Tab-separated table of C-alpha atoms and ligand atoms in Angstrom:
chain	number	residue	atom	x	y	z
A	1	UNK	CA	-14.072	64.054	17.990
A	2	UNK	CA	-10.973	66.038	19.873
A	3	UNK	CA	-12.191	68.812	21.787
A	4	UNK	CA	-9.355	71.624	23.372
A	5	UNK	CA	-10.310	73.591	26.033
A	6	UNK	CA	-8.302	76.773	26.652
A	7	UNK	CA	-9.027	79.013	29.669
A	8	UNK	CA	-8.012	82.539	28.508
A	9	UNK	CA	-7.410	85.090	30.799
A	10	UNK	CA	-6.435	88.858	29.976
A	11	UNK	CA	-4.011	86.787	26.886
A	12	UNK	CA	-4.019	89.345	23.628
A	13	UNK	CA	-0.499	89.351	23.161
A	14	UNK	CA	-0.488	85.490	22.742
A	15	UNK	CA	-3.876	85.060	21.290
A	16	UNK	CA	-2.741	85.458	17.269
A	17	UNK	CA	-0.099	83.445	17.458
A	18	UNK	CA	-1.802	80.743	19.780
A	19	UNK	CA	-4.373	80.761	17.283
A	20	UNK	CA	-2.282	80.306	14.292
A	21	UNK	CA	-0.431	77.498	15.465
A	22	UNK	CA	-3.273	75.414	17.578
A	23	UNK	CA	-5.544	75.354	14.425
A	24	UNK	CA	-3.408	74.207	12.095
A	25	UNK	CA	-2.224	71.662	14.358
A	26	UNK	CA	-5.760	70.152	14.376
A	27	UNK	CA	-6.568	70.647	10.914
A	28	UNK	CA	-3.941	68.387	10.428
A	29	UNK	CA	-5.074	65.854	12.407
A	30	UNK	CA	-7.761	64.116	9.968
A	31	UNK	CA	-10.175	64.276	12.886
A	32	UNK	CA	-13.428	66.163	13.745
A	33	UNK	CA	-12.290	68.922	16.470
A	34	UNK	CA	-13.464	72.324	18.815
A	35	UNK	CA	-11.532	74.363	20.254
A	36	UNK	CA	-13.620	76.011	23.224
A	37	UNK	CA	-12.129	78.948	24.486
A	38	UNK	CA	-12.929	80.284	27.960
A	39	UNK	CA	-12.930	83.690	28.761
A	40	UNK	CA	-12.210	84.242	32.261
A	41	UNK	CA	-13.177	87.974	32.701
A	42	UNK	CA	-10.309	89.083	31.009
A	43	UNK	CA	-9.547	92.906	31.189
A	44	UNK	CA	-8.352	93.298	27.903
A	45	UNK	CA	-8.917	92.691	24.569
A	46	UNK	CA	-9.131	88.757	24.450
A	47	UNK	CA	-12.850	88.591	24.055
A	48	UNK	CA	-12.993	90.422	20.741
A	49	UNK	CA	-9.793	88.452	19.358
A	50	UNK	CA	-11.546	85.544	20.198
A	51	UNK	CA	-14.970	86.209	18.750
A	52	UNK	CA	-12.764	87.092	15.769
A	53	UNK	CA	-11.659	84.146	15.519
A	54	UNK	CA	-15.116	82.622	16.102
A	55	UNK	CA	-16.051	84.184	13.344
A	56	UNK	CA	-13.314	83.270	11.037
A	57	UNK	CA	-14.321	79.511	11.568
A	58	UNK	CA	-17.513	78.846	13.180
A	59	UNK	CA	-17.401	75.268	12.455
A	60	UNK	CA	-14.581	74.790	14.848
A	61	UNK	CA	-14.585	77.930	17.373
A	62	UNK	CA	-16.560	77.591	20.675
A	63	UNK	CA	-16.186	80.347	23.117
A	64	UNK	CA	-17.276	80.890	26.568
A	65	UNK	CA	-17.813	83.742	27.787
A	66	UNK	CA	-17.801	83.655	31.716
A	67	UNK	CA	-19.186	86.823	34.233
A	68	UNK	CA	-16.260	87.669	35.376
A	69	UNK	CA	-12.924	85.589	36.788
A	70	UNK	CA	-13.368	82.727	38.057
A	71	UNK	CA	-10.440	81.139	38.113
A	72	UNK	CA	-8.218	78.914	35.748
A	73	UNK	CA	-9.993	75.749	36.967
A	74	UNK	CA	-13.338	76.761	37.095
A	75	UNK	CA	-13.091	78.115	33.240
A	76	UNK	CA	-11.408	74.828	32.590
A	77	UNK	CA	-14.692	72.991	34.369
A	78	UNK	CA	-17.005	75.575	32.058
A	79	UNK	CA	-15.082	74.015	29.007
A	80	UNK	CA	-15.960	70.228	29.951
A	81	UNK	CA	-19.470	70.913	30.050
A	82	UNK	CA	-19.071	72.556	26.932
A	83	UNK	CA	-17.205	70.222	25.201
A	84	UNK	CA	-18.645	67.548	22.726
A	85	UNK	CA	-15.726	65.640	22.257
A	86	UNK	CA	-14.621	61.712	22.715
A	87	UNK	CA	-11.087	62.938	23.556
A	88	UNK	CA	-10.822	66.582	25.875
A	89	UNK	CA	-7.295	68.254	25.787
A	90	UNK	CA	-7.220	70.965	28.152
A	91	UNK	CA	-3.924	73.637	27.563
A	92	UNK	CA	-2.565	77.080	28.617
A	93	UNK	CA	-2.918	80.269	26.089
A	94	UNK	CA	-0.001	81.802	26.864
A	95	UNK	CA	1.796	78.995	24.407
A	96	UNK	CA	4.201	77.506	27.114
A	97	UNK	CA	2.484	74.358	26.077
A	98	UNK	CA	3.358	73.702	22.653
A	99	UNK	CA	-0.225	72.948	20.276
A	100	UNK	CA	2.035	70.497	18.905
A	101	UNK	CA	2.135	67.866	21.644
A	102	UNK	CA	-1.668	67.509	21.239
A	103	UNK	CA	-1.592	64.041	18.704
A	104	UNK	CA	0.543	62.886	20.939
A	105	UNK	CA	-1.856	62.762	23.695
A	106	UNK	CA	-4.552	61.863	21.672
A	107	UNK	CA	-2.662	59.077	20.499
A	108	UNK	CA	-1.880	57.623	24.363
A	109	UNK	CA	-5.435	58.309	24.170
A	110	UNK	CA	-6.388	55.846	21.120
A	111	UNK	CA	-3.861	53.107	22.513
A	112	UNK	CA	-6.346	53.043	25.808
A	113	UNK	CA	-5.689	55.399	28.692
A	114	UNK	CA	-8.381	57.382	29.927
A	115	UNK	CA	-6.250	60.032	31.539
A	116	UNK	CA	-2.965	61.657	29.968
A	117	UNK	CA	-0.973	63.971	32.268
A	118	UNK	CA	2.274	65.538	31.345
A	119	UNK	CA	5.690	66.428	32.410
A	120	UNK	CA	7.283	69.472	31.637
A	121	UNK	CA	10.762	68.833	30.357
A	122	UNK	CA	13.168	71.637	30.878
A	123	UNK	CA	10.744	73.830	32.397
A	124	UNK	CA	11.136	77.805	31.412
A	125	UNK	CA	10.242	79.023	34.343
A	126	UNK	CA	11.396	81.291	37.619
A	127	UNK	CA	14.085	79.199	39.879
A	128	UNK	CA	11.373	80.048	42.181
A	129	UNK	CA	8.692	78.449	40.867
A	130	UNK	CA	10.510	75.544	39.771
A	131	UNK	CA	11.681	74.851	43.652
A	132	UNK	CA	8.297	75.822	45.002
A	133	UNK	CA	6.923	73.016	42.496
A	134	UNK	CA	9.347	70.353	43.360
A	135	UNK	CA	8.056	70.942	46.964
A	136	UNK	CA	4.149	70.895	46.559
A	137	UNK	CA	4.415	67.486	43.843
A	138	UNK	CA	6.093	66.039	46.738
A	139	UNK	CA	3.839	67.216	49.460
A	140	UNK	CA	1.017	66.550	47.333
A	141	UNK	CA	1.894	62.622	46.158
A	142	UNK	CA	2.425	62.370	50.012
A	143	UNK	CA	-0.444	63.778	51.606
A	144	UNK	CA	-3.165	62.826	49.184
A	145	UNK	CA	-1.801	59.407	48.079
A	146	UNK	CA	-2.220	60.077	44.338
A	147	UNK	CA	1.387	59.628	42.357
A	148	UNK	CA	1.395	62.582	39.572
A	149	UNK	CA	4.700	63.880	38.643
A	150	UNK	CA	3.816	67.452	37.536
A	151	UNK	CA	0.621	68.727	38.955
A	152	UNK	CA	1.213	72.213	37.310
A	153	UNK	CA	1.176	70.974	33.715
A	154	UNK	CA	-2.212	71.850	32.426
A	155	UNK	CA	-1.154	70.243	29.181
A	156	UNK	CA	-3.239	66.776	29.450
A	157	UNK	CA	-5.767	64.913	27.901
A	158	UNK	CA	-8.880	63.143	29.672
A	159	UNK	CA	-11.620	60.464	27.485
A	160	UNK	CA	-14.867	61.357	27.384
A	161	UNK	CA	-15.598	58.741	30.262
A	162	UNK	CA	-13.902	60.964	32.532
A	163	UNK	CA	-14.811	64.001	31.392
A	164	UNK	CA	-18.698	63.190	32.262
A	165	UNK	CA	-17.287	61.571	36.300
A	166	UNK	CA	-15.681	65.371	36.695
A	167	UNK	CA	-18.654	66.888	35.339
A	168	UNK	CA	-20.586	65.336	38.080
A	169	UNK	CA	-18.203	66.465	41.149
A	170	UNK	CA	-19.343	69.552	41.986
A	171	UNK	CA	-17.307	70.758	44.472
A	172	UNK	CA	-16.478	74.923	44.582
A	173	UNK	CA	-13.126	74.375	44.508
A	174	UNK	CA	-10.896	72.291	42.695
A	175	UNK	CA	-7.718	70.916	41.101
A	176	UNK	CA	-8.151	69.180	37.699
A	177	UNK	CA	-5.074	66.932	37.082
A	178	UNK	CA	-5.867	65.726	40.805
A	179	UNK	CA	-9.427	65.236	40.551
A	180	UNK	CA	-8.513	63.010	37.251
A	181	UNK	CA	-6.199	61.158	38.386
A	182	UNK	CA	-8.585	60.087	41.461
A	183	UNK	CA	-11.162	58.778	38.684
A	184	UNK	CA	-8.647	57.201	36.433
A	185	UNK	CA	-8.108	53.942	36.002
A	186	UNK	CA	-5.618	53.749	33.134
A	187	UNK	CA	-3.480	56.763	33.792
A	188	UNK	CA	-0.249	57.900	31.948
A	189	UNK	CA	2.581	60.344	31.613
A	190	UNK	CA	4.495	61.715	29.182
A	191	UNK	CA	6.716	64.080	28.927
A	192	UNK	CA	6.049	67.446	26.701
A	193	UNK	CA	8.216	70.657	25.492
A	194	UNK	CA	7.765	73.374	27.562
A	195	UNK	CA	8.460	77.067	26.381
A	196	UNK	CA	8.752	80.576	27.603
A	197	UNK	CA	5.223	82.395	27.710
A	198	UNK	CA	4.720	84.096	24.714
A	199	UNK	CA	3.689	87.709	26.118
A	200	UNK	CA	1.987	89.126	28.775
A	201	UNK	CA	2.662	88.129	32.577
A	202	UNK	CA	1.614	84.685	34.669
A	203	UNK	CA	-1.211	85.253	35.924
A	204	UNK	CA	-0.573	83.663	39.461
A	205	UNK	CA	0.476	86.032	42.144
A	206	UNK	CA	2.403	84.354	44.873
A	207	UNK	CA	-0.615	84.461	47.131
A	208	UNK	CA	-3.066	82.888	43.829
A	209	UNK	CA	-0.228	80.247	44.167
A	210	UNK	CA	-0.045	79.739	47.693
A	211	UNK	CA	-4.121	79.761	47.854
A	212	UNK	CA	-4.201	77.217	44.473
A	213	UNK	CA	-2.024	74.834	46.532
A	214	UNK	CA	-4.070	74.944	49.725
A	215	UNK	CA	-7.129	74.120	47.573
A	216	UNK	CA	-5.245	71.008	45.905
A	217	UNK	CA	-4.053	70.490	49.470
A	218	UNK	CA	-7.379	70.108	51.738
A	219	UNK	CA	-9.371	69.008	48.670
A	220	UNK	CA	-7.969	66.101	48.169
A	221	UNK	CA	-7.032	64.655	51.963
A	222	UNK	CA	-7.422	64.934	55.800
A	223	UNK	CA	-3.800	64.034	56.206
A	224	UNK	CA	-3.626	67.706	56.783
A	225	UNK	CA	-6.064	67.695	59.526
A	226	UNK	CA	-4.821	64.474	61.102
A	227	UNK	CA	-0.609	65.733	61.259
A	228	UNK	CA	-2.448	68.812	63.401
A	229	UNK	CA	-3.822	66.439	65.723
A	230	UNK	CA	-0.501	64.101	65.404
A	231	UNK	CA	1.400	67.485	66.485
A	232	UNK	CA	-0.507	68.747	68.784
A	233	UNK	CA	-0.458	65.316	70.547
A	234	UNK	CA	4.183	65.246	70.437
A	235	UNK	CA	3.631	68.621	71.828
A	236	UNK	CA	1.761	67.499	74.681
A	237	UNK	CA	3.904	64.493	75.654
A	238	UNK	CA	7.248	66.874	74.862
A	239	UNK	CA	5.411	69.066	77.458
A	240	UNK	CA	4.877	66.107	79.898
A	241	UNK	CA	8.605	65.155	80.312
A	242	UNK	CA	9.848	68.980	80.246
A	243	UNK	CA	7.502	69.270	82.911
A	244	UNK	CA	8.707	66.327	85.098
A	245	UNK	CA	12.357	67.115	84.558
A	246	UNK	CA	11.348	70.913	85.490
A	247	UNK	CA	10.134	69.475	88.773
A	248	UNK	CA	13.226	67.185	89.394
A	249	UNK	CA	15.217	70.412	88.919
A	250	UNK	CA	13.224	72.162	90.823
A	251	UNK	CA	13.532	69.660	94.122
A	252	UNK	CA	17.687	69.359	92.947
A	253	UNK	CA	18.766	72.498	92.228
A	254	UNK	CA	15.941	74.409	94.016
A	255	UNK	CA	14.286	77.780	92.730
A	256	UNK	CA	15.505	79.543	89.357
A	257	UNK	CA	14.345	82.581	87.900
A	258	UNK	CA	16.719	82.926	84.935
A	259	UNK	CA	16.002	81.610	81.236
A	260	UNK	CA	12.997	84.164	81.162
A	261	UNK	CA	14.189	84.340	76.860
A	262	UNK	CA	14.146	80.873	76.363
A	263	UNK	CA	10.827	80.514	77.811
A	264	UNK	CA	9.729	83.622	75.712
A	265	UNK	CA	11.046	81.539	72.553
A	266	UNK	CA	9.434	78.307	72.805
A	267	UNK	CA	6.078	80.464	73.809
A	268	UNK	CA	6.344	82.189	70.784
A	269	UNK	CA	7.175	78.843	69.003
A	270	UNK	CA	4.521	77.035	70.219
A	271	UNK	CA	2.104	80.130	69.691
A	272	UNK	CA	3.195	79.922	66.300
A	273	UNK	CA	2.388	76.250	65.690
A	274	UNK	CA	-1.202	76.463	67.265
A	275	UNK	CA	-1.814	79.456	65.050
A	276	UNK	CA	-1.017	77.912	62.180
A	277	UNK	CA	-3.163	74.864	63.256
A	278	UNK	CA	-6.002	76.763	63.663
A	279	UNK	CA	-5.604	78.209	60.108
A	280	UNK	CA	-5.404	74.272	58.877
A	281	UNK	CA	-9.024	73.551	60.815
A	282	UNK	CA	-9.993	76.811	58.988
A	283	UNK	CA	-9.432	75.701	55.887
A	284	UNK	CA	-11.643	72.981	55.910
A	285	UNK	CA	-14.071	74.969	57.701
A	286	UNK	CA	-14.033	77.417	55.062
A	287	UNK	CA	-14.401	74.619	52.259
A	288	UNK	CA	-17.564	73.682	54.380
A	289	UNK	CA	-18.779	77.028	54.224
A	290	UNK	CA	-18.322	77.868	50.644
A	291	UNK	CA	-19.989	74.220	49.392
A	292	UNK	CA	-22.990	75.048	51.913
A	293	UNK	CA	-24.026	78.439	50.336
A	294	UNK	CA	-24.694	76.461	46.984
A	295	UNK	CA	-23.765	79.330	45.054
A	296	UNK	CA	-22.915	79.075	41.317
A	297	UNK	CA	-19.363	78.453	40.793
A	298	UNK	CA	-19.149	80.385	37.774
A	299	UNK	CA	-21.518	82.037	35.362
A	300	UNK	CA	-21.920	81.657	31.835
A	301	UNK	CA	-22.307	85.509	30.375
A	302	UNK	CA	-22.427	83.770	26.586
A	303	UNK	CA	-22.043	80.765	24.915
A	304	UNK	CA	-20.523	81.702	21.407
A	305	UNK	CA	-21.496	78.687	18.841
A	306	UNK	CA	-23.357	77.790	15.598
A	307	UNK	CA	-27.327	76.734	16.218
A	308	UNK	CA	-27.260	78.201	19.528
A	309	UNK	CA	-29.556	81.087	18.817
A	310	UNK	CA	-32.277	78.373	18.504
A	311	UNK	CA	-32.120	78.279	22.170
A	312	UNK	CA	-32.464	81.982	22.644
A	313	UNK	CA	-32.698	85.129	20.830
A	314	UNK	CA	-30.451	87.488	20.836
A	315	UNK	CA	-30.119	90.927	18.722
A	316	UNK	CA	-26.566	91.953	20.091
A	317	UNK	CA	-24.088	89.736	18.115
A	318	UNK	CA	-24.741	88.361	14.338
A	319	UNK	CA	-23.705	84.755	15.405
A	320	UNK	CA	-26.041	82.501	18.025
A	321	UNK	CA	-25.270	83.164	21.105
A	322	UNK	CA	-27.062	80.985	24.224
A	323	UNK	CA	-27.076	81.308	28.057
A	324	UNK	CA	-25.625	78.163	29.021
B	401	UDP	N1	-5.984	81.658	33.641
B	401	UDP	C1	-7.368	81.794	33.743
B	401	UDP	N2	-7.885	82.393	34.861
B	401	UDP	C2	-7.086	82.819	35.889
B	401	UDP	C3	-5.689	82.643	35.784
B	401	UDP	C4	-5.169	82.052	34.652
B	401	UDP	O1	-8.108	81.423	32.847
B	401	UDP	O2	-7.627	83.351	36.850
B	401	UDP	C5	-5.429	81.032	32.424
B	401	UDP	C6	-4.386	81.874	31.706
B	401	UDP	O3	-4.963	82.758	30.783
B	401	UDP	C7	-3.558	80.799	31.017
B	401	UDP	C8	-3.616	79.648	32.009
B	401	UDP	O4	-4.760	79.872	32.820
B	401	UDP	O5	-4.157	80.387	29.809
B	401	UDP	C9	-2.363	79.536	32.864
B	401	UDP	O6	-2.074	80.761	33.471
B	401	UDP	P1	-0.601	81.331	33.605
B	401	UDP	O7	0.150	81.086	32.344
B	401	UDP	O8	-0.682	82.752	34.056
B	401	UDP	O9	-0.008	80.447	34.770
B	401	UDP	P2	1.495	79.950	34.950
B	401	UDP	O10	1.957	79.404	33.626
B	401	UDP	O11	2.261	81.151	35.380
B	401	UDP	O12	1.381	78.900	36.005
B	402	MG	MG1	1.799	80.039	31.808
């Protein structure tokens, strides 16, 4: 059984036609499938269109319906534990991944990897973000040791095997493809079509994207940590010798009160660099924090499938509908 999980939020301009070309897709592909779509507090009118559907075809519609948003990755986590499926595909709603691609992750899948990941060939997106992600694959393959190509795809398919490993790390934050690709053993690539959204807007602000990338940043290594403590110790030993040769000067040339700027400069430079140090620390400080308060990290408003209602009543909606 294929299961697609599809975090969906604010996404009614893409939802008809996302539905009518995802479905058919895995009609056609002789197997057993869900499609679990997450709702991720959306604002507009997703979570009808999507019990619409639901209703259209119960057999195959799952939908999630979390308390408010959460976050692409934390609906995306909702969906594994969800999911019923041998084979989980997870994808965007906003169609830049094409449905179509899916058999051929599921095939890579039947030949005997556990984890799929894709790369997006001729990427419609901003210059922008296309630079920006060039940079953070880079960073990322260096600092955490993994070797993924395109970390932004969401396009990929994981086997059941990992699915249930994931389902165990509970961690408050988190990056998918990464945490995969940690637990794979049998990992592959492929490239995949990539296409304009649909409708609507991305749903990443520049500081969502800068925040997304410190999480797959700190979550995954220390390396971060340790180049503060590698720079703070060149700082120190750059400070040693300026010191020395200030002191030579000093007993050569004698007393000098120019280069007041200069001074100025590097204190502002080095200012800069222990600020920014301290806001490294904090992140992992703050990752302590938030896994020590043991809060949910997302809640489960309604579970939207067939039989559910055996595990609790409810008079609102004609269809079964469970707290998860
Ligand atoms: N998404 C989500 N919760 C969020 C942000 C995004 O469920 O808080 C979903 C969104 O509806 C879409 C997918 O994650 O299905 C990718 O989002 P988007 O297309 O905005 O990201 P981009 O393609 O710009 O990276
Ligand atoms: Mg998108």
């Amino acid at each position: 059984m294929v299961s697609v999980i599809v975090p969906v939020y604010s996404e009614e301009e893409t939802l008809p036609s996302l539905f009518g070309r995802l479905l058919p897709v895995m009609d056609a592909l002789g197997r057993p499938f869900e499609v679990v779509f997450v709702n991720d507090g959306s604002r507009d009118a997703s979570l009808p269109l999507l019990l619409q559907e639901y209703r259209k075809r119960p057999d195959v519609v799952r939908v999630i319906d979390l308390n408010g948003n959460f976050g692409q990755h934390m609906a995306i986590m909702a969906g594994f534990k969800a999911a019923k499926g041998d084979i989980v595909i997870t994808m965007d709603a906003d169609l830049q991944n094409p449905p179509e691609e899916i058999p051929r992750i599921v095939a890579c899948i039947d030949e005997g990897h556990d984890v799929v990941g894709t790369i997006r060939m001729h990427r419609k997106d901003t210059l922008f973000r296309r630079t920006a992600s060039h940079v953070v694959n880079w960073l990322t393959n260096r600092i955490t040791g993994l070797t993924l190509h395109d970390y932004g795809c969401m396009l990929r398919g994981y086997r059941r095997d990992i699915v249930d490993i994931i389902n165990e790390a509970s961690e408050t934050t988190t990056f998918i493809p990464a945490l995969a690709q940690k637990f794979s053993v049998n990992p592959v690539e492929i490239e995949v079509a990539h296409s304009e959204r649909e409708g609507g807007v991305s749903k990443y602000s520049l500081f969502r994207l800068i925040r997304l990338n410190f999480d797959l940043m700190t979550g995954f290594s220390l390396v971060p940590l340790q180049a503060v403590t590698m720079l703070g110790l060149l700082v120190s030993v750059g400070s040693l010798f300026f010191a020395l040769f200030m002191f030579i000067r000093r007993l050569w040339v004698g007393p000098e009160a120019e280069g007041v700027f200069t001074l100025m400069a590097i204190n502002f430079l080095l200012m800069g660099i222990t600020i920014f140090c301290t806001g490294i620390a904090g992140e992992y400080v703050g990752r302590i924090y938030q896994e020590v308060r043991h809060r949910p990290r997302y809640i489960v408003r309604k579970f939207y499938a067939p039989g559910a209602e055996t595990m609790e009543e409810d008079t609102n909606e004609q269809s079964g509908c469970v707290r998860l």
